[in-house]
Amino acid sequence: MQVEAVENGVGVTAFSEAIPFYLFTDRATVKPAHEWCYNFDLARERDRGLTDHEDHLHIATFTATLHPGESLCFVASTEPNPSLNAEAALEVRRSYERKLLGFWQDSCPVNIREVPEWVNQLVFAADQFVVNRAIPENPIGKTIIAGYPWFGDWGRDTMISLPGITITTGRLQITRAILYTYSKYVEEGMLPNRFPDAGETPDYNTVDATLWYFEAIRQYYDLTEDIDIVENLFPVLADIIQYHCRGTRYNIHLDPGDGLLYAGEPGSQLTWMDAKIGDWVVTPRIGKPVEINALWYNALRIMGKFARQIGRPYQEYDALADRALARFERFWNPELGYCYDLIDGIYGDDASLRPNQIFAVSLPHSALSHEQQKAVVETCGRFLLTSSGLRSLAPNHLNYRGDYGGNPVQRDSAYHQGTVWAWLLGPFVIAHLRVFQNPTVARSFLDPIVNHLTTSGLGTISEIFDGNAPMHPHGCMAQAWSVGEILRAWLATER
């Protein structure tokens, strides 16, 4: 690596073909260096079972004396001559944040003066996940990064987080653009799980991303009454329904016997509980998962509504929905008083208490009776609810893993076996609000997560937490659906 002194700083070129990067200051003394610190210890990496030593290069020392009230500007850039006017840069950022709050205030149906500061902070956090994604049809397109520091933009995460990240925050043009962008990649009735980079083939190994697409469009339409998007995307949505009825990839098909959706084949993980270690599928959910059929029923009701709105035949969608509604009772376990997580699986029906059934209550079209909805919320609240989200498996289950850590195998084996997921707090709050109609109590479940905004990724919400107290945060330090769903839930309690 080459280190050279430049005016007000240093320039670094990692190798001959690399883009140089620069470190500048407006007032410090700069002393270039080239000193290796060998075998630098990485304790956090050791905890994660990864390479825990590496060599670090000291390239410069910046020295300055600051008196009370004074400031120092430090710039990291790939531009050789950036501005060193820190006050101007800070004002640009503050102006941008005022613009974000303006979108939020214009769309917010509540008195903005009563919005807690932590909610405004989540509006800023939501913006960090919205990034540029050029596609042939739109060189300035947008997409949503699932989480930092290591996730990309995925179909499932985008559709789940889109309402909270862009609709709730009033950035409707971005919502519209992303909905149209993903429509270009629907193939054989499926949305891609992983958005393709240039020249790559999309991965379509997901059953729920496509069904969340319907719900994202519904939420956008209900707020905007943008009939054009319904007109334009209806053929895509109708094609999706047809493919699911006659069958598509990964044995995803409508069971003619009961009108419920079956998905999966050996070796595949199609739901959000998708951990797989070699050939070991940690949470095998081949069959009829409860949340997939809750989403399927919801999608069919949405299609019936959309068809009526634009004067298209709706009877087929109503008939499919009525049949799914009639047989959804198969998910109800009267002995336990909550839903099976999976029916007709390769190992039979799975009565494991997991949070997936909460969507059968939180989605706008529910196939459960009011008493069943109430029982689901109370059961999830008793065994799965924590201060940071919902556990992915009840603690009394034989396979429960309450501590997330260790090497990749140990972590993946706990990922959906008791680990707490923050994004599930949003659907739980909305489900509780639906059943008990008490916004004050529903909103109270969000109070503990406020403290987390200063404990891991500052000003944002982590991906996961330990299932056991004290529930340390893990995974991505900033997760799109964690931020989006909690924002959406807070607004629901205000409405």
Short mmCIF file of C-alpha atoms in Angstrom, two decimals:
data_model
loop_
_atom_site.label_atom_id
_atom_site.label_comp_id
_atom_site.label_asym_id
_atom_site.label_seq_id
_atom_site.Cartn_x
_atom_site.Cartn_y
_atom_site.Cartn_z
CA MET A 1 0.00 0.00 0.00
CA GLN A 2 1.33 3.40 -0.99
CA VAL A 3 0.92 6.33 1.40
CA GLU A 4 1.81 9.82 0.25
CA ALA A 5 1.51 13.27 1.78
CA VAL A 6 -0.95 15.61 0.06
CA GLU A 7 -2.09 19.09 1.01
CA ASN A 8 -4.01 18.92 4.33
CA GLY A 9 -3.73 15.14 4.59
CA VAL A 10 -2.60 11.88 3.05
CA GLY A 11 -3.51 9.79 0.03
CA VAL A 12 -3.55 5.98 0.06
CA THR A 13 -3.43 3.62 -2.91
CA ALA A 14 -3.98 0.01 -1.89
CA PHE A 15 -2.55 -1.47 -5.11
CA SER A 16 -1.72 -0.20 -8.59
CA GLU A 17 -5.25 -0.61 -10.03
CA ALA A 18 -7.08 0.60 -6.91
CA ILE A 19 -8.98 3.88 -6.64
CA PRO A 20 -7.00 6.13 -4.26
CA PHE A 21 -8.68 7.35 -1.11
CA TYR A 22 -7.78 10.38 0.96
CA LEU A 23 -7.86 11.57 4.54
CA PHE A 24 -7.98 15.34 5.08
CA THR A 25 -8.24 17.77 7.97
CA ASP A 26 -8.82 21.50 8.10
CA ARG A 27 -6.42 22.27 10.93
CA ALA A 28 -4.51 19.27 12.30
CA THR A 29 -0.84 18.51 11.84
CA VAL A 30 -0.42 15.43 9.65
CA LYS A 31 2.50 13.03 9.96
CA PRO A 32 2.41 10.24 7.35
CA ALA A 33 3.50 6.77 8.45
CA HIS A 34 3.74 3.23 7.12
CA GLU A 35 3.85 0.96 10.16
CA TRP A 36 2.29 -2.49 10.32
CA CYS A 37 0.64 -3.75 13.50
CA TYR A 38 0.86 -7.52 13.11
CA ASN A 39 -1.62 -10.03 14.57
CA PHE A 40 -4.13 -7.43 15.67
CA ASP A 41 -6.61 -9.23 17.95
CA LEU A 42 -10.28 -9.25 16.92
CA ALA A 43 -12.24 -10.43 19.96
CA ARG A 44 -15.67 -10.07 18.34
CA GLU A 45 -14.62 -12.16 15.37
CA ARG A 46 -13.34 -14.84 17.74
CA ASP A 47 -16.77 -14.90 19.39
CA ARG A 48 -18.27 -15.54 15.97
CA GLY A 49 -15.90 -18.42 15.17
CA LEU A 50 -14.17 -16.49 12.40
CA THR A 51 -10.56 -15.50 11.70
CA ASP A 52 -9.63 -13.49 14.76
CA HIS A 53 -6.24 -11.95 13.86
CA GLU A 54 -5.22 -9.64 11.05
CA ASP A 55 -2.56 -7.08 10.22
CA HIS A 56 -3.40 -3.38 10.47
CA LEU A 57 -1.53 -0.55 8.77
CA HIS A 58 -0.94 2.75 10.52
CA ILE A 59 -0.81 5.31 7.70
CA ALA A 60 -0.74 8.65 9.51
CA THR A 61 -1.09 10.52 12.78
CA PHE A 62 -3.30 13.62 12.89
CA THR A 63 -2.64 15.92 15.84
CA ALA A 64 -4.64 18.96 16.94
CA THR A 65 -5.44 20.82 20.14
CA LEU A 66 -9.07 21.69 20.67
CA HIS A 67 -10.19 24.36 23.12
CA PRO A 68 -13.74 24.49 24.50
CA GLY A 69 -16.18 25.46 21.77
CA GLU A 70 -13.79 24.70 18.90
CA SER A 71 -14.26 22.02 16.25
CA LEU A 72 -12.14 19.95 13.90
CA CYS A 73 -13.10 18.86 10.40
CA PHE A 74 -11.93 15.41 9.27
CA VAL A 75 -12.74 14.20 5.75
CA ALA A 76 -12.48 10.70 4.26
CA SER A 77 -13.01 10.77 0.49
CA THR A 78 -12.21 9.21 -2.87
CA GLU A 79 -12.14 12.75 -4.29
CA PRO A 80 -8.69 14.39 -4.36
CA ASN A 81 -10.05 17.90 -3.65
CA PRO A 82 -13.17 17.75 -1.49
CA SER A 83 -14.49 20.71 0.45
CA LEU A 84 -13.15 21.03 3.99
CA ASN A 85 -15.99 23.31 5.05
CA ALA A 86 -17.50 21.20 7.80
CA GLU A 87 -20.20 23.72 8.70
CA ALA A 88 -21.46 23.75 5.11
CA ALA A 89 -21.44 19.94 4.95
CA LEU A 90 -23.31 19.73 8.26
CA GLU A 91 -25.92 22.19 7.02
CA VAL A 92 -26.43 20.11 3.87
CA ARG A 93 -27.07 17.08 6.04
CA ARG A 94 -29.41 18.97 8.36
CA SER A 95 -31.30 20.36 5.38
CA TYR A 96 -31.71 16.82 4.03
CA GLU A 97 -33.00 15.61 7.40
CA ARG A 98 -35.49 18.48 7.51
CA LYS A 99 -36.68 17.32 4.09
CA LEU A 100 -37.13 13.77 5.40
CA LEU A 101 -39.13 15.04 8.36
CA GLY A 102 -41.18 17.13 5.94
CA PHE A 103 -42.20 14.03 4.00
CA TRP A 104 -43.00 12.30 7.29
CA GLN A 105 -45.02 15.25 8.64
CA ASP A 106 -46.99 15.70 5.43
CA SER A 107 -48.04 12.04 5.46
CA CYS A 108 -48.46 11.63 9.22
CA PRO A 109 -52.13 11.69 10.30
CA VAL A 110 -51.29 12.71 13.88
CA ASN A 111 -50.20 15.94 15.54
CA ILE A 112 -46.53 16.01 14.64
CA ARG A 113 -45.66 18.01 17.76
CA GLU A 114 -46.56 14.95 19.82
CA VAL A 115 -44.27 12.56 17.93
CA PRO A 116 -41.52 11.27 20.25
CA GLU A 117 -37.97 12.09 19.26
CA TRP A 118 -37.11 8.39 18.95
CA VAL A 119 -39.74 8.02 16.23
CA ASN A 120 -38.24 10.92 14.28
CA GLN A 121 -34.86 9.22 14.67
CA LEU A 122 -36.27 6.04 13.12
CA VAL A 123 -37.39 8.14 10.13
CA PHE A 124 -33.72 9.04 9.64
CA ALA A 125 -32.72 5.42 10.20
CA ALA A 126 -35.22 4.28 7.56
CA ASP A 127 -33.59 6.52 4.99
CA GLN A 128 -30.26 4.72 5.39
CA PHE A 129 -31.68 1.56 3.81
CA VAL A 130 -32.91 3.30 0.63
CA VAL A 131 -30.16 3.12 -2.00
CA ASN A 132 -29.76 3.52 -5.74
CA ARG A 133 -30.22 0.45 -7.89
CA ALA A 134 -29.86 1.00 -11.63
CA ILE A 135 -31.72 -1.37 -13.93
CA PRO A 136 -32.00 -1.24 -17.73
CA GLU A 137 -35.49 0.30 -17.58
CA ASN A 138 -34.52 2.83 -14.92
CA PRO A 139 -30.90 4.00 -14.50
CA ILE A 140 -31.84 5.93 -11.32
CA GLY A 141 -33.93 3.22 -9.71
CA LYS A 142 -34.17 2.60 -5.97
CA THR A 143 -34.11 -0.45 -3.75
CA ILE A 144 -33.84 -1.32 -0.05
CA ILE A 145 -30.80 -2.83 1.62
CA ALA A 146 -31.91 -5.55 4.06
CA GLY A 147 -29.32 -4.76 6.72
CA TYR A 148 -25.90 -3.40 7.52
CA PRO A 149 -23.08 -4.27 7.42
CA TRP A 150 -23.37 -7.38 5.27
CA PHE A 151 -26.79 -7.85 3.60
CA GLY A 152 -27.87 -6.86 0.10
CA ASP A 153 -31.31 -6.11 -1.33
CA TRP A 154 -33.60 -9.13 -1.17
CA GLY A 155 -37.17 -9.59 -2.34
CA ARG A 156 -38.59 -10.82 0.94
CA ASP A 157 -36.92 -8.17 3.09
CA THR A 158 -37.82 -5.42 0.63
CA MET A 159 -41.52 -6.25 0.52
CA ILE A 160 -41.81 -6.65 4.30
CA SER A 161 -39.90 -3.47 5.09
CA LEU A 162 -41.17 -1.30 2.21
CA PRO A 163 -44.38 -0.09 3.92
CA GLY A 164 -42.53 1.07 7.04
CA ILE A 165 -39.41 2.38 5.30
CA THR A 166 -41.11 4.37 2.53
CA ILE A 167 -44.92 4.45 2.84
CA THR A 168 -45.07 5.32 6.53
CA THR A 169 -42.37 7.97 6.06
CA GLY A 170 -44.20 9.60 3.13
CA ARG A 171 -41.70 8.71 0.39
CA LEU A 172 -44.33 7.42 -1.96
CA GLN A 173 -42.46 7.99 -5.22
CA ILE A 174 -39.79 5.59 -3.99
CA THR A 175 -42.45 3.07 -3.02
CA ARG A 176 -44.01 3.26 -6.44
CA ALA A 177 -40.66 2.92 -8.22
CA ILE A 178 -39.66 -0.16 -6.21
CA LEU A 179 -43.03 -1.86 -6.77
CA TYR A 180 -42.66 -1.34 -10.52
CA THR A 181 -39.00 -2.41 -10.48
CA TYR A 182 -39.74 -5.76 -8.87
CA SER A 183 -42.60 -6.40 -11.28
CA LYS A 184 -40.01 -6.60 -14.07
CA TYR A 185 -38.39 -9.59 -12.38
CA VAL A 186 -41.50 -11.68 -11.67
CA GLU A 187 -40.97 -15.04 -13.36
CA GLU A 188 -43.18 -18.11 -13.23
CA GLY A 189 -45.31 -16.30 -10.69
CA MET A 190 -42.46 -15.59 -8.25
CA LEU A 191 -40.52 -12.58 -7.06
CA PRO A 192 -36.76 -13.08 -6.79
CA ASN A 193 -35.40 -13.71 -3.33
CA ARG A 194 -32.14 -11.99 -4.23
CA PHE A 195 -32.14 -8.97 -6.50
CA PRO A 196 -29.78 -9.72 -9.39
CA ASP A 197 -26.62 -7.73 -10.00
CA ALA A 198 -25.65 -7.02 -13.60
CA GLY A 199 -25.21 -10.22 -15.57
CA GLU A 200 -26.40 -12.48 -12.73
CA THR A 201 -29.35 -14.84 -12.65
CA PRO A 202 -31.93 -14.03 -9.97
CA ASP A 203 -32.59 -16.53 -7.18
CA TYR A 204 -36.27 -17.44 -6.85
CA ASN A 205 -36.03 -19.62 -3.73
CA THR A 206 -38.74 -17.93 -1.69
CA VAL A 207 -42.46 -18.54 -1.28
CA ASP A 208 -43.34 -15.54 0.89
CA ALA A 209 -41.68 -12.61 -0.93
CA THR A 210 -44.26 -12.83 -3.71
CA LEU A 211 -47.18 -12.87 -1.28
CA TRP A 212 -45.78 -9.92 0.69
CA TYR A 213 -45.73 -8.07 -2.66
CA PHE A 214 -49.55 -8.04 -2.68
CA GLU A 215 -49.65 -6.58 0.83
CA ALA A 216 -47.10 -3.87 -0.03
CA ILE A 217 -49.16 -2.82 -3.07
CA ARG A 218 -52.33 -2.80 -0.95
CA GLN A 219 -50.84 -0.52 1.67
CA TYR A 220 -49.57 1.85 -1.02
CA TYR A 221 -52.94 1.92 -2.77
CA ASP A 222 -54.97 2.38 0.41
CA LEU A 223 -52.97 5.52 1.20
CA THR A 224 -52.68 7.00 -2.30
CA GLU A 225 -55.69 5.62 -4.22
CA ASP A 226 -53.27 5.39 -7.15
CA ILE A 227 -55.52 3.43 -9.50
CA ASP A 228 -52.86 3.46 -12.22
CA ILE A 229 -50.59 1.13 -10.29
CA VAL A 230 -53.47 -1.30 -9.80
CA GLU A 231 -54.28 -1.17 -13.53
CA ASN A 232 -50.65 -1.64 -14.56
CA LEU A 233 -49.68 -4.36 -12.08
CA PHE A 234 -52.94 -6.31 -12.10
CA PRO A 235 -51.85 -8.57 -14.99
CA VAL A 236 -48.66 -9.40 -13.09
CA LEU A 237 -50.60 -10.18 -9.92
CA ALA A 238 -53.16 -12.25 -11.82
CA ASP A 239 -50.36 -14.24 -13.42
CA ILE A 240 -48.88 -14.88 -9.96
CA ILE A 241 -52.20 -16.28 -8.71
CA GLN A 242 -52.50 -18.53 -11.75
CA TYR A 243 -48.98 -19.89 -11.34
CA HIS A 244 -49.61 -20.66 -7.69
CA CYS A 245 -52.84 -22.45 -8.56
CA ARG A 246 -51.28 -24.67 -11.21
CA GLY A 247 -47.85 -24.97 -9.62
CA THR A 248 -44.47 -23.32 -9.95
CA ARG A 249 -40.89 -23.75 -8.72
CA TYR A 250 -40.02 -25.72 -5.58
CA ASN A 251 -43.31 -27.60 -5.58
CA ILE A 252 -45.27 -24.45 -4.70
CA HIS A 253 -48.87 -25.22 -5.61
CA LEU A 254 -52.47 -25.00 -4.49
CA ASP A 255 -53.70 -28.24 -2.96
CA PRO A 256 -56.95 -29.05 -4.79
CA GLY A 257 -58.11 -31.00 -1.77
CA ASP A 258 -58.41 -28.04 0.60
CA GLY A 259 -57.54 -24.88 -1.30
CA LEU A 260 -54.44 -24.21 0.82
CA LEU A 261 -50.94 -23.47 -0.43
CA TYR A 262 -48.25 -26.14 -0.27
CA ALA A 263 -44.58 -25.28 -0.67
CA GLY A 264 -41.21 -26.94 -0.55
CA GLU A 265 -39.17 -29.94 -1.50
CA PRO A 266 -36.24 -31.70 0.20
CA GLY A 267 -33.22 -29.46 0.66
CA SER A 268 -35.13 -26.21 0.10
CA GLN A 269 -35.88 -23.45 2.60
CA LEU A 270 -38.54 -21.15 1.19
CA THR A 271 -39.93 -19.24 4.19
CA TRP A 272 -38.18 -16.53 6.18
CA MET A 273 -37.02 -19.25 8.58
CA ASP A 274 -34.44 -20.32 6.03
CA ALA A 275 -31.33 -21.39 7.99
CA LYS A 276 -29.51 -24.28 6.37
CA ILE A 277 -26.17 -25.82 7.33
CA GLY A 278 -24.81 -27.99 4.55
CA ASP A 279 -27.57 -30.53 3.93
CA TRP A 280 -29.14 -29.89 7.34
CA VAL A 281 -32.35 -27.87 7.11
CA VAL A 282 -32.59 -26.41 10.62
CA THR A 283 -36.32 -25.59 10.57
CA PRO A 284 -37.90 -27.93 8.00
CA ARG A 285 -41.17 -26.34 6.90
CA ILE A 286 -42.03 -28.30 3.78
CA GLY A 287 -45.81 -28.51 3.66
CA LYS A 288 -48.36 -25.80 4.45
CA PRO A 289 -46.84 -23.13 6.73
CA VAL A 290 -49.36 -21.06 8.64
CA GLU A 291 -48.03 -17.61 7.63
CA ILE A 292 -47.83 -18.61 3.96
CA ASN A 293 -51.50 -19.50 3.94
CA ALA A 294 -52.39 -16.40 5.93
CA LEU A 295 -50.58 -14.40 3.24
CA TRP A 296 -52.26 -16.42 0.47
CA TYR A 297 -55.73 -15.74 1.86
CA ASN A 298 -54.86 -12.06 2.30
CA ALA A 299 -53.57 -11.85 -1.29
CA LEU A 300 -56.75 -13.39 -2.67
CA ARG A 301 -58.93 -10.88 -0.84
CA ILE A 302 -56.72 -8.07 -2.13
CA MET A 303 -57.11 -9.39 -5.68
CA GLY A 304 -60.88 -9.48 -5.33
CA LYS A 305 -60.86 -5.86 -4.21
CA PHE A 306 -58.48 -4.76 -6.97
CA ALA A 307 -60.54 -6.56 -9.62
CA ARG A 308 -63.66 -4.69 -8.51
CA GLN A 309 -61.79 -1.39 -8.50
CA ILE A 310 -60.79 -1.69 -12.16
CA GLY A 311 -63.83 -3.53 -13.47
CA ARG A 312 -62.24 -6.95 -13.92
CA PRO A 313 -63.81 -10.34 -13.09
CA TYR A 314 -63.46 -10.98 -9.38
CA GLN A 315 -65.48 -14.15 -8.84
CA GLU A 316 -62.48 -16.49 -9.19
CA TYR A 317 -60.50 -14.68 -6.50
CA ASP A 318 -63.48 -14.59 -4.15
CA ALA A 319 -64.07 -18.30 -4.65
CA LEU A 320 -60.42 -19.16 -3.98
CA ALA A 321 -60.46 -16.95 -0.88
CA ASP A 322 -63.70 -18.46 0.42
CA ARG A 323 -62.27 -21.95 0.05
CA ALA A 324 -59.04 -21.02 1.85
CA LEU A 325 -61.11 -19.40 4.60
CA ALA A 326 -63.23 -22.50 5.04
CA ARG A 327 -60.25 -24.83 5.38
CA PHE A 328 -57.94 -22.52 7.31
CA GLU A 329 -59.53 -24.03 10.39
CA ARG A 330 -57.18 -26.96 9.82
CA PHE A 331 -54.42 -24.82 11.31
CA TRP A 332 -56.28 -24.43 14.60
CA ASN A 333 -55.13 -26.77 17.39
CA PRO A 334 -58.05 -26.83 19.85
CA GLU A 335 -56.11 -28.78 22.47
CA LEU A 336 -53.30 -26.21 22.65
CA GLY A 337 -55.41 -23.16 21.86
CA TYR A 338 -53.23 -21.79 19.09
CA CYS A 339 -52.28 -22.54 15.48
CA TYR A 340 -50.11 -25.30 14.13
CA ASP A 341 -46.97 -23.79 12.65
CA LEU A 342 -47.22 -26.25 9.76
CA ILE A 343 -49.71 -28.82 8.55
CA ASP A 344 -49.30 -31.66 6.07
CA GLY A 345 -45.54 -31.57 6.53
CA ILE A 346 -43.16 -34.38 5.71
CA TYR A 347 -43.17 -35.19 9.44
CA GLY A 348 -46.86 -34.53 9.91
CA ASP A 349 -48.40 -31.48 11.57
CA ASP A 350 -46.01 -29.30 13.59
CA ALA A 351 -47.47 -27.88 16.81
CA SER A 352 -44.28 -26.03 17.77
CA LEU A 353 -45.16 -22.63 19.20
CA ARG A 354 -43.60 -20.13 16.79
CA PRO A 355 -44.46 -16.52 15.96
CA ASN A 356 -45.54 -17.19 12.37
CA GLN A 357 -49.19 -17.45 13.38
CA ILE A 358 -49.21 -13.80 14.47
CA PHE A 359 -49.59 -12.84 10.78
CA ALA A 360 -52.92 -14.64 10.70
CA VAL A 361 -54.05 -11.85 13.05
CA SER A 362 -52.00 -8.83 11.96
CA LEU A 363 -52.76 -9.01 8.22
CA PRO A 364 -55.87 -7.00 7.26
CA HIS A 365 -57.77 -10.09 6.06
CA SER A 366 -57.73 -12.75 8.76
CA ALA A 367 -59.06 -16.29 8.40
CA LEU A 368 -59.34 -16.74 12.18
CA SER A 369 -62.35 -15.99 14.35
CA HIS A 370 -62.09 -13.17 16.87
CA GLU A 371 -61.72 -15.62 19.74
CA GLN A 372 -58.97 -17.48 17.91
CA GLN A 373 -57.20 -14.21 17.13
CA LYS A 374 -57.34 -13.28 20.79
CA ALA A 375 -55.93 -16.66 21.83
CA VAL A 376 -53.05 -16.35 19.36
CA VAL A 377 -52.11 -12.89 20.63
CA GLU A 378 -52.32 -13.95 24.27
CA THR A 379 -50.27 -17.11 23.66
CA CYS A 380 -47.57 -15.28 21.70
CA GLY A 381 -47.53 -12.59 24.37
CA ARG A 382 -47.13 -15.13 27.16
CA PHE A 383 -44.37 -17.29 25.65
CA LEU A 384 -42.72 -15.45 22.77
CA LEU A 385 -42.87 -11.72 23.54
CA THR A 386 -39.74 -10.03 24.90
CA SER A 387 -38.63 -6.42 25.26
CA SER A 388 -36.88 -6.64 21.88
CA GLY A 389 -39.30 -8.65 19.74
CA LEU A 390 -40.71 -12.17 19.51
CA ARG A 391 -38.82 -15.38 20.09
CA SER A 392 -38.70 -17.65 17.07
CA LEU A 393 -39.53 -20.67 19.26
CA ALA A 394 -41.09 -21.06 22.69
CA PRO A 395 -38.61 -21.61 25.57
CA ASN A 396 -40.33 -24.83 26.65
CA HIS A 397 -39.59 -26.53 23.33
CA LEU A 398 -36.94 -29.25 23.25
CA ASN A 399 -35.05 -27.50 20.42
CA TYR A 400 -35.08 -24.06 22.01
CA ARG A 401 -31.78 -22.18 21.84
CA GLY A 402 -31.85 -19.04 23.94
CA ASP A 403 -28.31 -17.82 23.31
CA TYR A 404 -27.16 -16.78 19.86
CA GLY A 405 -23.41 -16.99 19.38
CA GLY A 406 -20.41 -19.12 18.54
CA ASN A 407 -19.19 -20.28 15.15
CA PRO A 408 -21.36 -20.13 12.00
CA VAL A 409 -22.84 -23.58 12.62
CA GLN A 410 -23.75 -22.75 16.21
CA ARG A 411 -25.25 -19.42 15.20
CA ASP A 412 -27.28 -20.78 12.31
CA SER A 413 -28.61 -23.59 14.48
CA ALA A 414 -30.03 -20.97 16.89
CA TYR A 415 -31.12 -18.43 14.26
CA HIS A 416 -34.78 -19.52 14.20
CA GLN A 417 -34.82 -21.76 17.26
CA GLY A 418 -35.44 -19.22 20.00
CA THR A 419 -33.53 -16.17 18.82
CA VAL A 420 -35.58 -12.97 19.16
CA TRP A 421 -36.43 -11.06 15.98
CA ALA A 422 -37.12 -7.35 16.39
CA TRP A 423 -39.23 -7.01 13.23
CA LEU A 424 -41.88 -9.33 14.67
CA LEU A 425 -42.64 -6.76 17.35
CA GLY A 426 -44.45 -4.72 14.69
CA PRO A 427 -46.97 -7.41 13.66
CA PHE A 428 -47.49 -8.32 17.33
CA VAL A 429 -48.41 -4.71 18.22
CA ILE A 430 -50.76 -4.46 15.24
CA ALA A 431 -52.35 -7.84 16.10
CA HIS A 432 -52.80 -6.78 19.75
CA LEU A 433 -54.37 -3.51 18.63
CA ARG A 434 -56.74 -5.37 16.33
CA VAL A 435 -57.92 -7.77 19.01
CA PHE A 436 -58.07 -5.54 22.09
CA GLN A 437 -58.61 -2.10 20.50
CA ASN A 438 -56.43 -0.45 23.13
CA PRO A 439 -53.77 1.74 21.48
CA THR A 440 -52.18 2.75 24.78
CA VAL A 441 -51.47 -0.84 25.79
CA ALA A 442 -50.41 -1.81 22.26
CA ARG A 443 -47.99 1.12 22.09
CA SER A 444 -46.48 0.19 25.45
CA PHE A 445 -44.90 -2.91 23.89
CA LEU A 446 -42.70 -0.58 21.84
CA ASP A 447 -41.35 1.35 24.83
CA PRO A 448 -38.45 -1.01 25.71
CA ILE A 449 -37.04 -0.97 22.16
CA VAL A 450 -36.40 2.77 22.53
CA ASN A 451 -33.50 2.05 24.91
CA HIS A 452 -31.91 -0.16 22.25
CA LEU A 453 -31.35 2.84 19.96
CA THR A 454 -28.29 3.74 22.05
CA THR A 455 -26.87 0.27 22.71
CA SER A 456 -25.78 -1.24 19.39
CA GLY A 457 -26.08 0.50 16.02
CA LEU A 458 -26.67 4.03 17.27
CA GLY A 459 -30.05 5.41 16.29
CA THR A 460 -31.26 2.22 14.62
CA ILE A 461 -32.52 -1.28 15.45
CA SER A 462 -30.62 -4.55 15.29
CA GLU A 463 -31.65 -7.69 13.46
CA ILE A 464 -31.83 -10.19 16.33
CA PHE A 465 -31.36 -10.64 20.09
CA ASP A 466 -30.73 -13.52 22.47
CA GLY A 467 -33.87 -15.33 23.52
CA ASN A 468 -32.61 -15.44 27.11
CA ALA A 469 -32.12 -12.41 29.35
CA PRO A 470 -30.46 -9.96 29.15
CA MET A 471 -31.14 -10.40 25.42
CA HIS A 472 -27.99 -8.96 23.90
CA PRO A 473 -28.31 -7.71 20.30
CA HIS A 474 -26.70 -9.72 17.51
CA GLY A 475 -26.68 -10.04 13.74
CA CYS A 476 -26.87 -6.90 11.64
CA MET A 477 -26.55 -3.79 13.77
CA ALA A 478 -29.12 -2.10 11.51
CA GLN A 479 -31.97 -4.07 9.92
CA ALA A 480 -34.52 -2.60 7.50
CA TRP A 481 -37.54 -4.64 8.55
CA SER A 482 -36.79 -4.04 12.24
CA VAL A 483 -36.91 -0.27 11.69
CA GLY A 484 -39.75 -0.36 9.18
CA GLU A 485 -42.13 -2.60 11.12
CA ILE A 486 -41.68 -0.75 14.40
CA LEU A 487 -42.29 2.58 12.66
CA ARG A 488 -45.41 1.15 11.03
CA ALA A 489 -46.67 -0.28 14.31
CA TRP A 490 -46.18 3.00 16.17
CA LEU A 491 -48.18 4.86 13.53
CA ALA A 492 -50.93 2.23 13.69
CA THR A 493 -51.36 2.86 17.42
CA GLU A 494 -51.60 6.61 16.77
CA ARG A 495 -54.27 6.13 14.14
#
